Coordinates of C-alpha atoms in Angstrom, one line a residue:
X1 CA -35.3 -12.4 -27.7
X2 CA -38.5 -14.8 -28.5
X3 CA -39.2 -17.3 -26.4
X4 CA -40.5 -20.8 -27.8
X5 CA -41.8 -24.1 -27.1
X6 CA -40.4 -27.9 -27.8
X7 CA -43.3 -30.4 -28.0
X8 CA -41.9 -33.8 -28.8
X9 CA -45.0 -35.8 -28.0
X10 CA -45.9 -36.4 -31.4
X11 CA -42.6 -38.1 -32.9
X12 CA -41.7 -40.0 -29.7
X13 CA -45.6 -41.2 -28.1
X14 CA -46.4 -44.3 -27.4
X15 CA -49.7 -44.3 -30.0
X16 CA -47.1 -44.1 -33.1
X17 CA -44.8 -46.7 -32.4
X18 CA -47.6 -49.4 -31.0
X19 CA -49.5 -48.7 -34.4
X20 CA -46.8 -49.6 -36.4
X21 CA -46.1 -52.8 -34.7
X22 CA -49.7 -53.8 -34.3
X23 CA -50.3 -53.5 -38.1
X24 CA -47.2 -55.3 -39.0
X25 CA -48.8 -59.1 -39.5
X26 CA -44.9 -60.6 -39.7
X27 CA -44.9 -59.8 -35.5
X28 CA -46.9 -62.9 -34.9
X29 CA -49.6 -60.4 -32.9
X30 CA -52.8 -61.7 -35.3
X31 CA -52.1 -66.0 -34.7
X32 CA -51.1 -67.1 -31.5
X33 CA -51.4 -70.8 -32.2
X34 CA -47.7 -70.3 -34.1
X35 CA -44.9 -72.5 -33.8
X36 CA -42.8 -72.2 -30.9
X37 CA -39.6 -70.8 -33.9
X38 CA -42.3 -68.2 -35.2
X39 CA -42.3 -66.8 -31.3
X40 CA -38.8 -67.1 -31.1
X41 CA -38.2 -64.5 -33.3
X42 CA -40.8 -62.5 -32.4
X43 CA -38.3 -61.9 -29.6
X44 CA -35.2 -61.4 -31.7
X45 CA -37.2 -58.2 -33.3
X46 CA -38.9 -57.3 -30.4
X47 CA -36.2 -56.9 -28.3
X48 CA -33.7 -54.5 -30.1
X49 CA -37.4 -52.0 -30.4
X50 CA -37.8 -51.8 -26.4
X51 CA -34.5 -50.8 -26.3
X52 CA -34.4 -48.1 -28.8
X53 CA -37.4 -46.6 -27.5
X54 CA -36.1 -46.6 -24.0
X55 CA -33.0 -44.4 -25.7
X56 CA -35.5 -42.2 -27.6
X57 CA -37.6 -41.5 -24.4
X58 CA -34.6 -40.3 -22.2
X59 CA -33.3 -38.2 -25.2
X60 CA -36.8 -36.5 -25.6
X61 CA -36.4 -35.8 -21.8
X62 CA -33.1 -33.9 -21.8
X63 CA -34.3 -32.2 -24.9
X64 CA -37.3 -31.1 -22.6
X65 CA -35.0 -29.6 -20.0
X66 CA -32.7 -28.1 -22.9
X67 CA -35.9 -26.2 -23.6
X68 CA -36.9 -25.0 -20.0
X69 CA -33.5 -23.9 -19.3
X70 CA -33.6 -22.0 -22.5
X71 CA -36.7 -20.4 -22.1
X72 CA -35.9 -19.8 -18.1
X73 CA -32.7 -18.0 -19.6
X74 CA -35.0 -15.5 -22.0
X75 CA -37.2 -14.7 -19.3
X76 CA -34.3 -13.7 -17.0
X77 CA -32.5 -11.6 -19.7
X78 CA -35.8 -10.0 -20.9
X79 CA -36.6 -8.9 -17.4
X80 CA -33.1 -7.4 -16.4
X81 CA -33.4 -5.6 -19.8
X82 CA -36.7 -4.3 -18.1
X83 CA -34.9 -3.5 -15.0
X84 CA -32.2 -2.0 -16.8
X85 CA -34.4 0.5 -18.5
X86 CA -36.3 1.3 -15.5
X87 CA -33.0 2.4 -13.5
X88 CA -32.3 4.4 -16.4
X89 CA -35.5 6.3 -16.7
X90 CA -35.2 7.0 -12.7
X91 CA -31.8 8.4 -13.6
X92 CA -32.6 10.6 -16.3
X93 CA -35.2 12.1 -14.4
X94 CA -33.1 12.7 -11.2
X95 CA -30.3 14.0 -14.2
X96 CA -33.0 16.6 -15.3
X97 CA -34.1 17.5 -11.5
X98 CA -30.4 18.5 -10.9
X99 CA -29.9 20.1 -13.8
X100 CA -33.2 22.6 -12.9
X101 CA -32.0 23.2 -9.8
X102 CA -28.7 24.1 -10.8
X103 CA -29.7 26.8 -13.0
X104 CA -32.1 28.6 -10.5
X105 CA -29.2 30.8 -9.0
X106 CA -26.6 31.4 -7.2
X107 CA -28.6 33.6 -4.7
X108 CA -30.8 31.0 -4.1
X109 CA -28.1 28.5 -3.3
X110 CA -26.6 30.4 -1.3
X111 CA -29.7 30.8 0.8
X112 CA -30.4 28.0 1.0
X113 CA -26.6 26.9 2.4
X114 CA -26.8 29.7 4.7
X115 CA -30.4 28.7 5.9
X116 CA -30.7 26.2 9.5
X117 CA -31.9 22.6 9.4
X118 CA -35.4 22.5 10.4
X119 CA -37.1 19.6 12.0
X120 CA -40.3 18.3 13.1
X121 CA -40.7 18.5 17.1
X122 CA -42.5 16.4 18.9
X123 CA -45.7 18.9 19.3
X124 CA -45.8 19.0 15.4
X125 CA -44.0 22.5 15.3
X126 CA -41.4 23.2 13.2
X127 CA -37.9 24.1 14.9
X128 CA -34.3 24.9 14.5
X129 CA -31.5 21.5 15.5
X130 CA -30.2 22.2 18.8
X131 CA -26.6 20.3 17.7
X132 CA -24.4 21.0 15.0
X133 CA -22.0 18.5 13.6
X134 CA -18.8 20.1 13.6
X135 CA -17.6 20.2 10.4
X136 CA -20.9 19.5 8.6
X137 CA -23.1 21.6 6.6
X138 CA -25.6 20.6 3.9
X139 CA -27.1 22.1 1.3
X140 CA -29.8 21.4 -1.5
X141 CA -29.0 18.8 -4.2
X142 CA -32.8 17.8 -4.6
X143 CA -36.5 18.8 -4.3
X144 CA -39.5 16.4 -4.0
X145 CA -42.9 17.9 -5.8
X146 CA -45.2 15.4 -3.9
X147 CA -47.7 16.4 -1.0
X148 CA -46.0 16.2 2.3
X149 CA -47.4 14.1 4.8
X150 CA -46.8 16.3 7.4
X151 CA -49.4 17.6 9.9
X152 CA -49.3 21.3 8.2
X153 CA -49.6 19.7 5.1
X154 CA -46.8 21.8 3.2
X155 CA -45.9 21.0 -0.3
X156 CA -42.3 20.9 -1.9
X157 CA -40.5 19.1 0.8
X158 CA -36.6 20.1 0.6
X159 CA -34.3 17.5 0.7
X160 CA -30.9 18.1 1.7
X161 CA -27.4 16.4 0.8
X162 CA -25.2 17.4 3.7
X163 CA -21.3 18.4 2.7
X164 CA -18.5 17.4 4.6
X165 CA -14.7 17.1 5.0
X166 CA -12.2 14.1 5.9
X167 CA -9.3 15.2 7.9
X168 CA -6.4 12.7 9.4
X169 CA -6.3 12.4 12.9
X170 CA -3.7 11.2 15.3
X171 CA -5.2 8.9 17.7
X172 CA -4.8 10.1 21.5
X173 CA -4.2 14.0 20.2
X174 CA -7.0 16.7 22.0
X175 CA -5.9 19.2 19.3
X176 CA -5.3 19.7 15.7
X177 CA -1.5 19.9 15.4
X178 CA -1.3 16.7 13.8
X179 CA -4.6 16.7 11.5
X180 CA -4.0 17.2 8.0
X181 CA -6.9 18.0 5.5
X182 CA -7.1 14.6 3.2
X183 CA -10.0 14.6 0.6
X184 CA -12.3 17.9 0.1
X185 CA -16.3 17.8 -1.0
X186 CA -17.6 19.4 -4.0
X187 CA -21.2 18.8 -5.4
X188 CA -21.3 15.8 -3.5
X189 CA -18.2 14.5 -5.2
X190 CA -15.0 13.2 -2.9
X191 CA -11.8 14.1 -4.0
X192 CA -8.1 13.9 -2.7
X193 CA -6.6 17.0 -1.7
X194 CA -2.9 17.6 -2.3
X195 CA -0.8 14.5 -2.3
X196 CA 2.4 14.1 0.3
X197 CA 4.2 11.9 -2.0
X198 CA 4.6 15.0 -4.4
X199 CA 8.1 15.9 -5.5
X200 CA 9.6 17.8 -2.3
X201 CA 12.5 20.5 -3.4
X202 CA 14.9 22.4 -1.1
X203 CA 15.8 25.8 -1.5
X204 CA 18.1 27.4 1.0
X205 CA 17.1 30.8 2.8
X206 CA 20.8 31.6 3.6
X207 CA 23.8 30.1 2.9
X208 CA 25.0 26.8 4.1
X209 CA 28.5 27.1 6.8
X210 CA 29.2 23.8 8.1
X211 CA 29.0 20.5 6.7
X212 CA 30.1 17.3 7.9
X213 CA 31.8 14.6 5.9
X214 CA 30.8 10.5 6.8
X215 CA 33.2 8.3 5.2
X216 CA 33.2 4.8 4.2
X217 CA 36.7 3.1 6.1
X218 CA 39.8 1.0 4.7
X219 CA 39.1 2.4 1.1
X220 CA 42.0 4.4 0.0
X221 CA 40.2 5.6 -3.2
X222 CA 37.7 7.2 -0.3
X223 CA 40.4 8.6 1.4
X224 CA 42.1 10.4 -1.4
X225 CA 39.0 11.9 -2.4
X226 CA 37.9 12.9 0.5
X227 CA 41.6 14.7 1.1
X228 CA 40.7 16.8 -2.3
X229 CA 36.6 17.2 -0.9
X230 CA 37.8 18.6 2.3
X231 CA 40.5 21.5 0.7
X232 CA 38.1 22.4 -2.0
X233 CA 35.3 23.1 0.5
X234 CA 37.5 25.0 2.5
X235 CA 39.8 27.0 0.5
X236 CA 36.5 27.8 -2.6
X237 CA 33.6 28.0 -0.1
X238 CA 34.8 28.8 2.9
X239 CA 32.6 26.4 4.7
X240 CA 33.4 24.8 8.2
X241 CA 34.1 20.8 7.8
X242 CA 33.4 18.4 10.5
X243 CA 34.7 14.7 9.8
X244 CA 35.0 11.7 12.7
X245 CA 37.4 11.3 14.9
X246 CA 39.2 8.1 13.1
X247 CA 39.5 10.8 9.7
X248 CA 41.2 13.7 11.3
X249 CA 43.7 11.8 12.9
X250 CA 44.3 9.9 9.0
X251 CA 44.4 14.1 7.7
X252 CA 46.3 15.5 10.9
X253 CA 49.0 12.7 10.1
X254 CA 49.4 13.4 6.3
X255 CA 49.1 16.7 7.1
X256 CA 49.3 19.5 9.5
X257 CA 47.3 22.1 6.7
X258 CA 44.0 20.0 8.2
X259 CA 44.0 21.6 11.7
X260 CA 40.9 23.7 10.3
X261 CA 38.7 20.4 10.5
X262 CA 36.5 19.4 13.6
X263 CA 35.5 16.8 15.3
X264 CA 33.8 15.4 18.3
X265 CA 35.1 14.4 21.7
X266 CA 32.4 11.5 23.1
X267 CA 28.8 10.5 22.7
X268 CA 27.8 13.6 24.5
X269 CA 28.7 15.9 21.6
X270 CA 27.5 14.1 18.5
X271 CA 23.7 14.6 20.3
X272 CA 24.6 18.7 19.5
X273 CA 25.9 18.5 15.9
X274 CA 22.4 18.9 14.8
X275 CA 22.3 22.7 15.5
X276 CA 25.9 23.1 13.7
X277 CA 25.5 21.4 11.0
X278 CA 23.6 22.6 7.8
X279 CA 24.3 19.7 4.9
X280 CA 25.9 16.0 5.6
X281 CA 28.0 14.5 2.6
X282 CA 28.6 10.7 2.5
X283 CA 31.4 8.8 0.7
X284 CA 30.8 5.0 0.1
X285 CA 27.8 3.2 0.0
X286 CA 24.5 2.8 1.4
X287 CA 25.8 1.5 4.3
X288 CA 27.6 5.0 5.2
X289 CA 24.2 6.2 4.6
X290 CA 22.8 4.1 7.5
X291 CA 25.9 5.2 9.4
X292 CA 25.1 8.9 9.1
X293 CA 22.0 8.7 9.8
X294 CA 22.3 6.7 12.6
X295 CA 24.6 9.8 14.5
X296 CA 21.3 11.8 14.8
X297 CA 18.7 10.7 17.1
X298 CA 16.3 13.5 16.0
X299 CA 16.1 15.6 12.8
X300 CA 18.9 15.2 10.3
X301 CA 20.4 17.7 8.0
X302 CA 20.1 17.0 4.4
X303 CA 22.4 14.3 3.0
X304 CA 24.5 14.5 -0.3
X305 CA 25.9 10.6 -1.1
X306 CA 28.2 10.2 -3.4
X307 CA 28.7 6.7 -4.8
X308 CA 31.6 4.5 -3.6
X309 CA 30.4 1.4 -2.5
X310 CA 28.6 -1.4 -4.7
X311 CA 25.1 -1.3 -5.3
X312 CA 23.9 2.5 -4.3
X313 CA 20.4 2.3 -4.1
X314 CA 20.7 5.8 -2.2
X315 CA 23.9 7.1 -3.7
X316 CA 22.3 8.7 -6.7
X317 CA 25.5 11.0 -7.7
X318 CA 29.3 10.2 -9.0
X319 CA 32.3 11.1 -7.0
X320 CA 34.5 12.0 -10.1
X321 CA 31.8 15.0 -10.9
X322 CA 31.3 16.3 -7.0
X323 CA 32.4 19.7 -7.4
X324 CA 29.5 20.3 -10.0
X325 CA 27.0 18.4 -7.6
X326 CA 27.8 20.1 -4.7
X327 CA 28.1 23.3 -6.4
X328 CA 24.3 22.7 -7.6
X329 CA 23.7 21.4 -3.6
X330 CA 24.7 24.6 -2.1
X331 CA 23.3 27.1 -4.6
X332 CA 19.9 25.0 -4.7
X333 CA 17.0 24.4 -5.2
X334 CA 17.2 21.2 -5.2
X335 CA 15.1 17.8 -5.2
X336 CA 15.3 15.3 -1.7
X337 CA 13.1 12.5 -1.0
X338 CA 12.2 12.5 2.6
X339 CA 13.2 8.4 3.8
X340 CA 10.7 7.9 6.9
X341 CA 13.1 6.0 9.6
X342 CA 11.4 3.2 12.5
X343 CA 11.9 4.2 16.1
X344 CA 11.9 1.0 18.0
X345 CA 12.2 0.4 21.8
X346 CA 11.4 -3.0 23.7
X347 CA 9.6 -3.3 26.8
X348 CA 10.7 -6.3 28.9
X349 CA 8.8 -8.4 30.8
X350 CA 10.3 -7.4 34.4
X351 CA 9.1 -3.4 33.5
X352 CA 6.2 -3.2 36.2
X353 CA 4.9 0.0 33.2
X354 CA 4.7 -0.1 29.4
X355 CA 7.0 3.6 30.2
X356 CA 9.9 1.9 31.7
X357 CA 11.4 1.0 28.3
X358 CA 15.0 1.1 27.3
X359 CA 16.2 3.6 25.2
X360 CA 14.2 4.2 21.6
X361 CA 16.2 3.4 18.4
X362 CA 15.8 4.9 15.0
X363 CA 16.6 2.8 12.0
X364 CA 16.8 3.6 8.1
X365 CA 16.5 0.2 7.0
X366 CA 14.8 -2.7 9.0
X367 CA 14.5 -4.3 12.1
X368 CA 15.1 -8.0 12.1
X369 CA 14.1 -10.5 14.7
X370 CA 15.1 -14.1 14.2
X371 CA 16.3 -17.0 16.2
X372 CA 19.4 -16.8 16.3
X373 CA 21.4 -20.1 16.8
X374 CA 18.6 -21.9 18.3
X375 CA 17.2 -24.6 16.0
X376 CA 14.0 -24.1 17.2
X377 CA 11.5 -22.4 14.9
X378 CA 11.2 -18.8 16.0
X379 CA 7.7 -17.9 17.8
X380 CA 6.1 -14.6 17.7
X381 CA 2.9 -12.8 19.0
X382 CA 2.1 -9.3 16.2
X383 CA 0.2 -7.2 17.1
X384 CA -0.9 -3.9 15.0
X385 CA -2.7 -1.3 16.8
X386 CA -3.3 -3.9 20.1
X387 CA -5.2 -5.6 17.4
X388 CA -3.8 -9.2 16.7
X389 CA -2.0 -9.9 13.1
X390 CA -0.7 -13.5 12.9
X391 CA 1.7 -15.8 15.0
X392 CA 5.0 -15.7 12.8
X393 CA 6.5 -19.4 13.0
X394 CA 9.4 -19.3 11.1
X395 CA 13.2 -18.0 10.7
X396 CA 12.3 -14.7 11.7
X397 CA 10.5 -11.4 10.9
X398 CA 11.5 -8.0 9.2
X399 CA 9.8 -4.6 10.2
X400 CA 11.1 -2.7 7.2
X401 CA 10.7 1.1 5.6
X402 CA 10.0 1.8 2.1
X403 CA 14.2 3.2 1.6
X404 CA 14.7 -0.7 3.2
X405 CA 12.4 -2.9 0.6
X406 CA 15.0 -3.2 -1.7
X407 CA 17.8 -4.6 1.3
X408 CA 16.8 -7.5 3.2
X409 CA 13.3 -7.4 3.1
X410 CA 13.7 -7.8 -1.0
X411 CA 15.9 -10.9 -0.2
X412 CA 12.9 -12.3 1.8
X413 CA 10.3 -12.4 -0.8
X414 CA 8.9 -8.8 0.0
X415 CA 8.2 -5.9 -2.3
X416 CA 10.0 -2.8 -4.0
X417 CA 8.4 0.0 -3.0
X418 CA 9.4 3.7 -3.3
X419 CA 10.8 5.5 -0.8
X420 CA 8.7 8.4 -0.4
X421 CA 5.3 6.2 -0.4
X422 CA 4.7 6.0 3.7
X423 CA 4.2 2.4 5.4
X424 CA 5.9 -0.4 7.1
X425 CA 6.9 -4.0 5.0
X426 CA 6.1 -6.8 7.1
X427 CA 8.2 -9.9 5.5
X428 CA 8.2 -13.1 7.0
X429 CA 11.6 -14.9 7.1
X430 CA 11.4 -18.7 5.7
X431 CA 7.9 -19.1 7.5
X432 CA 6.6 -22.4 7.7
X433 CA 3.6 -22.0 5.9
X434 CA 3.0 -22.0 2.3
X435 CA 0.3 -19.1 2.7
X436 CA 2.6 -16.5 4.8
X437 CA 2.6 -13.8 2.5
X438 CA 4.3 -10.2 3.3
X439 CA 2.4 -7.3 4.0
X440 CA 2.5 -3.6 4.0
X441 CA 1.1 -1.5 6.7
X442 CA 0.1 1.9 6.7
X443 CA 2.3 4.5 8.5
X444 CA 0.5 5.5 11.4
X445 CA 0.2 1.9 12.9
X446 CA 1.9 0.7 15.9
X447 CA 3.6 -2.9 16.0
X448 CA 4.4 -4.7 18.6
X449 CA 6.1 -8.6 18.2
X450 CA 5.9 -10.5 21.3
X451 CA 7.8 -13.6 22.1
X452 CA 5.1 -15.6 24.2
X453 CA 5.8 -17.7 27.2
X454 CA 5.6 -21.1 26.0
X455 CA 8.2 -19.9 23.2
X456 CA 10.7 -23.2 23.3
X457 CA 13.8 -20.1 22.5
X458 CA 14.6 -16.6 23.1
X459 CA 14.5 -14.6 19.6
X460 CA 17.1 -11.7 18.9
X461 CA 16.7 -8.6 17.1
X462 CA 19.2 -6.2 15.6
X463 CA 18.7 -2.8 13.8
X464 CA 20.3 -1.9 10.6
X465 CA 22.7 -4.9 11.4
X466 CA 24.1 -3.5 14.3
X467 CA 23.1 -3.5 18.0
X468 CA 21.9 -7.0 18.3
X469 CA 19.9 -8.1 21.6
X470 CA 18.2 -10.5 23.0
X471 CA 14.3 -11.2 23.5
X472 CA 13.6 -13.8 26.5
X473 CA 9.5 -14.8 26.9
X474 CA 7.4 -11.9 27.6
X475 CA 9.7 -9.4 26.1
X476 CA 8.2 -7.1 23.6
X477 CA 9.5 -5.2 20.6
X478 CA 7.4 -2.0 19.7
X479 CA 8.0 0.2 16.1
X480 CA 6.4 3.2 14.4
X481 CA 7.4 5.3 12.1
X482 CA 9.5 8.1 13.3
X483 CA 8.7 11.8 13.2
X484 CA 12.1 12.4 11.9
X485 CA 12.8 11.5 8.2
X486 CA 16.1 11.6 6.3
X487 CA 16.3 13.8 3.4
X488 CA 19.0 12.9 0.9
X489 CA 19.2 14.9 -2.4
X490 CA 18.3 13.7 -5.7
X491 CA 20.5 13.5 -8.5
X492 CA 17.0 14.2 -10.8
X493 CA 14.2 13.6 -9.0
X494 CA 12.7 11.1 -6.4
X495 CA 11.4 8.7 -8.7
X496 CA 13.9 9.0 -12.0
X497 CA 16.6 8.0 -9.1
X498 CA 14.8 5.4 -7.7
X499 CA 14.1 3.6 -11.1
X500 CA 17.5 4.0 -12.0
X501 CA 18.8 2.3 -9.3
X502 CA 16.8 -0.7 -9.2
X503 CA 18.0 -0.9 -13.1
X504 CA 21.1 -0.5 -12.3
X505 CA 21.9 -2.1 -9.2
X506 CA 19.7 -5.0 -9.3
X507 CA 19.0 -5.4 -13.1
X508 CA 15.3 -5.4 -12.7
X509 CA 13.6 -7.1 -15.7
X510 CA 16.3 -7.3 -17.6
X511 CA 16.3 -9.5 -20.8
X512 CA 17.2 -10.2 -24.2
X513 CA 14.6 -8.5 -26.6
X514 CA 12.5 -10.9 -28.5
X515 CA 13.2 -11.2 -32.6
X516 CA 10.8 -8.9 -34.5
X517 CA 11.3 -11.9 -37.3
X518 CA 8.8 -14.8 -37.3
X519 CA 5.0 -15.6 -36.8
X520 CA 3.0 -12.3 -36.5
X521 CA -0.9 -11.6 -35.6
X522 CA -2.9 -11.8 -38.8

């Protein structure tokens, strides 16, 4: 772009405009011995001249900065074109340095891989490195032709580009049972290794022999169904049933055929039907979901829910086609999605030791801490990793999982996220600031909500809606995510069923089509 110059002395100077009114005899300049009317207007004309002039020299000034910004704008555009070109002549030539080196040989390469890092020593000598990253190497990616300024004076200085690998790493671990190989390096390029949100399938090495049936209660279209569930699986697959206590009595009193089906006695035995059972089967709604999951404090069998309740964001399959789904389950493969669960425990403020903790509990959903029926406004300490978050002030807080962001965590302003991507939702209940926005964490965080000592109230927390407790000032609730997930099977696959469900339970983006008729893009 050319650059130019505004010169605006000639039109608007002072000689042009003094010359015109010095020669003009009908000023009154040439006879000062006028009459005192003849000076009079002398004024009148005089005065309406300053003024334009004083309008023409401001406007010649602006124009003049017009022109410097202008030309200060060329300059800088010609000389980042400059620039540009520069940076890509330096990259060309690096481009063509690569490409040489590449196409010397693979024997050479791998000489030069397999060859030690040498460095200068103190007494000018050339050596091999004493230390070794672990799990570093390097190797050649460029060559400098220039005389080396080192004290031998040797030419063709290597220059190395040293490879390396990204692993995860639990924090506090000594070994490598928990590491997990992330992104791999290849011609200096970082790229992600194999996903862990992939589509997980299930394929059964033998045969499935016991399953256990969770049902929803008071729903007579459960109960009749889950009569006809219980002889089919019997009498066509000879499989052993388990069903709760409250069911077998309902079967044992319609009929004595039932005696076949198992139970449990107390608490103590529902901690050992982990080893016996091989598949769980669900009959209502999300919430018997929660409910089976929550009768496993460690790893849970696979879970097939069928859909009798109301919404069903994890009820993917239909109870009036469940000898076709279950003939599918048992013959396999089939597709799960693996729902990471929250084990929580809280530390109170009498423990003398962060280990004297009452007993950890393992939620599906969320944990909920709020205030209760004080009318105070909750106030809570976070803390992520001993590192501080934010002081909630508010109704409450929710500590959610992915399987949970479309419960209460949704109602709170949080996100829908899928179930198989791995973090924790932190929603803030009603806070009381217009700039609290909910977050998501990453899954191998630790939180911990504190309820601080000059809290005016106690704050309460309950888990999945059930066991509710109390937090007085100095008390401490503490979640992760737990090492046990719940795998319930898919009715397609993770994410068709998860779309489905927020179509169909919640209606998401749902709306009239606009008219095809009427003003179009020309």
């Amino acid at each position: 772009m050319a650059t130019y110059n505004l010169n605006y002395t000639d039109s608007f100077g002072n000689g042009d405009a003094n010359s015109s009114l010095s020669s003009n005899p009908e000023n009154g300049f040439s006879d000062l011995s006028q009459s005192e009317k003849a000076v009079q207007e002398l004024l009148i004309q005089q005065t309406p001249m300053q003024a334009t002039d004083d309008h023409l020299i401001e406007f010649s000034e602006a124009l003049r900065t017009v022109a410097k910004a202008l030309r200060g704008s060329a300059e800088g555009k010609a000389l980042a074109q400059a620039e540009a070109a520069e940076w890509k002549r330096r990259y060309e030539l690096e481009r063509s340095k690569n490409q040489e080196l590449l196409h010397k040989g693979k024997g050479m390469m791998d000489h030069l891989v397999k060859s030690p890092r040498v460095h200068v020593q103190e007494n000018g000598k050339t050596g091999r490195s004493s230390t070794i990253m672990e799990r570093i190497c390097s190797h050649e990616v460029l060559q400098d032709g220039g005389e080396s300024n080192t004290p031998n004076g040797s030419n063709h200085k290597l220059k190395r580009k040293a490879s390396f690998k990204l692993s995860w790493g639990c924090k506090g671990q000594t070994n490598d049972q928990h590491k997990k190989e992330i992104v791999s390096f290849e011609s200096g390029n970082i790229t992600t290794a194999d996903r862990s949100s992939k589509q997980i399938s299930l394929t059964w090495e033998t045969n499935p022999q016991t399953v256990i049936i969770f049902t929803k209660p008071n729903s007579t279209s459960v109960r009749v169904l889950s009569v006809e569930m219980i002889r089919w699986l019997r009498e066509h697959k000879g499989l052993n049933v388990y069903v709760e206590p409250r069911v077998k009595a309902e079967l044992l009193s319609e009929s004595s055929s039932f005696d076949f089906v198992q139970t449990w006695e107390d608490d103590k035995e529902i901690s050992l039907l982990h080893p016996k059972v091989d598949l769980v089967i669900t009959l209502g709604g999300d919430g018997t979901v929660l409910w089976a999951a929550s009768m496993f404090k460690g790893p849970v069998p696979p879970i097939v829910p069928f859909s009798m309740g109301s919404l069903g964001f994890m009820t993917p399959f239909h109870s009036d086609q469940y000898r076709d789904c279950l003939e599918a389950v048992l013959k396999g493969p089939i597709s799960i999605t693996l729902r990471h669960r929250l084990q929580c425990h809280i530390i109170r403020d009498k423990a003398r030791h962060d280990y004297e903790t009452e007993e950890n509990t393992l939620v599906l959903n969320e944990v909920t801490i709020d205030r209760g029926i004080s009318s105070y406004l909750t106030n809570l300490e976070c803390y992520c990793d001993n590192s501080f978050v934010t002081c909630v002030q508010g109704d409450g807080l929710i500590l959610s999982t992915t399987s949970g962001s479309t419960a209460y965590s949704l109602a709170a302003g949080g996100s829908m996220v899928h179930p198989q991507v791995p973090g924790i939702l932190f929603t803030p209940i009603c806070p009381h600031s217009l700039s609290f926005r909910p977050l998501i964490l990453p899954d191998h965080v630790t939180v911990r909500v504190q309820v601080p000592f000059n809290s005016r109230s106690s704050a309460w927390v309950s888990f999945d809606g059930k066991g509710r407790k109390q937090l007085e000032a100095g008390d401490a609730l503490v979640c992760s995510i737990a090492p046990w997930p719940v795998s319930t099977a898919c009715q397609v696959e993770s994410t068709h069923d998860f779309l489905r469900s927020i179509h169909d339970g919640l209606h998401w983006n749902l709306r009239k089509t606009q008219s095809s008729d009427g003003p179009r893009d020309t």
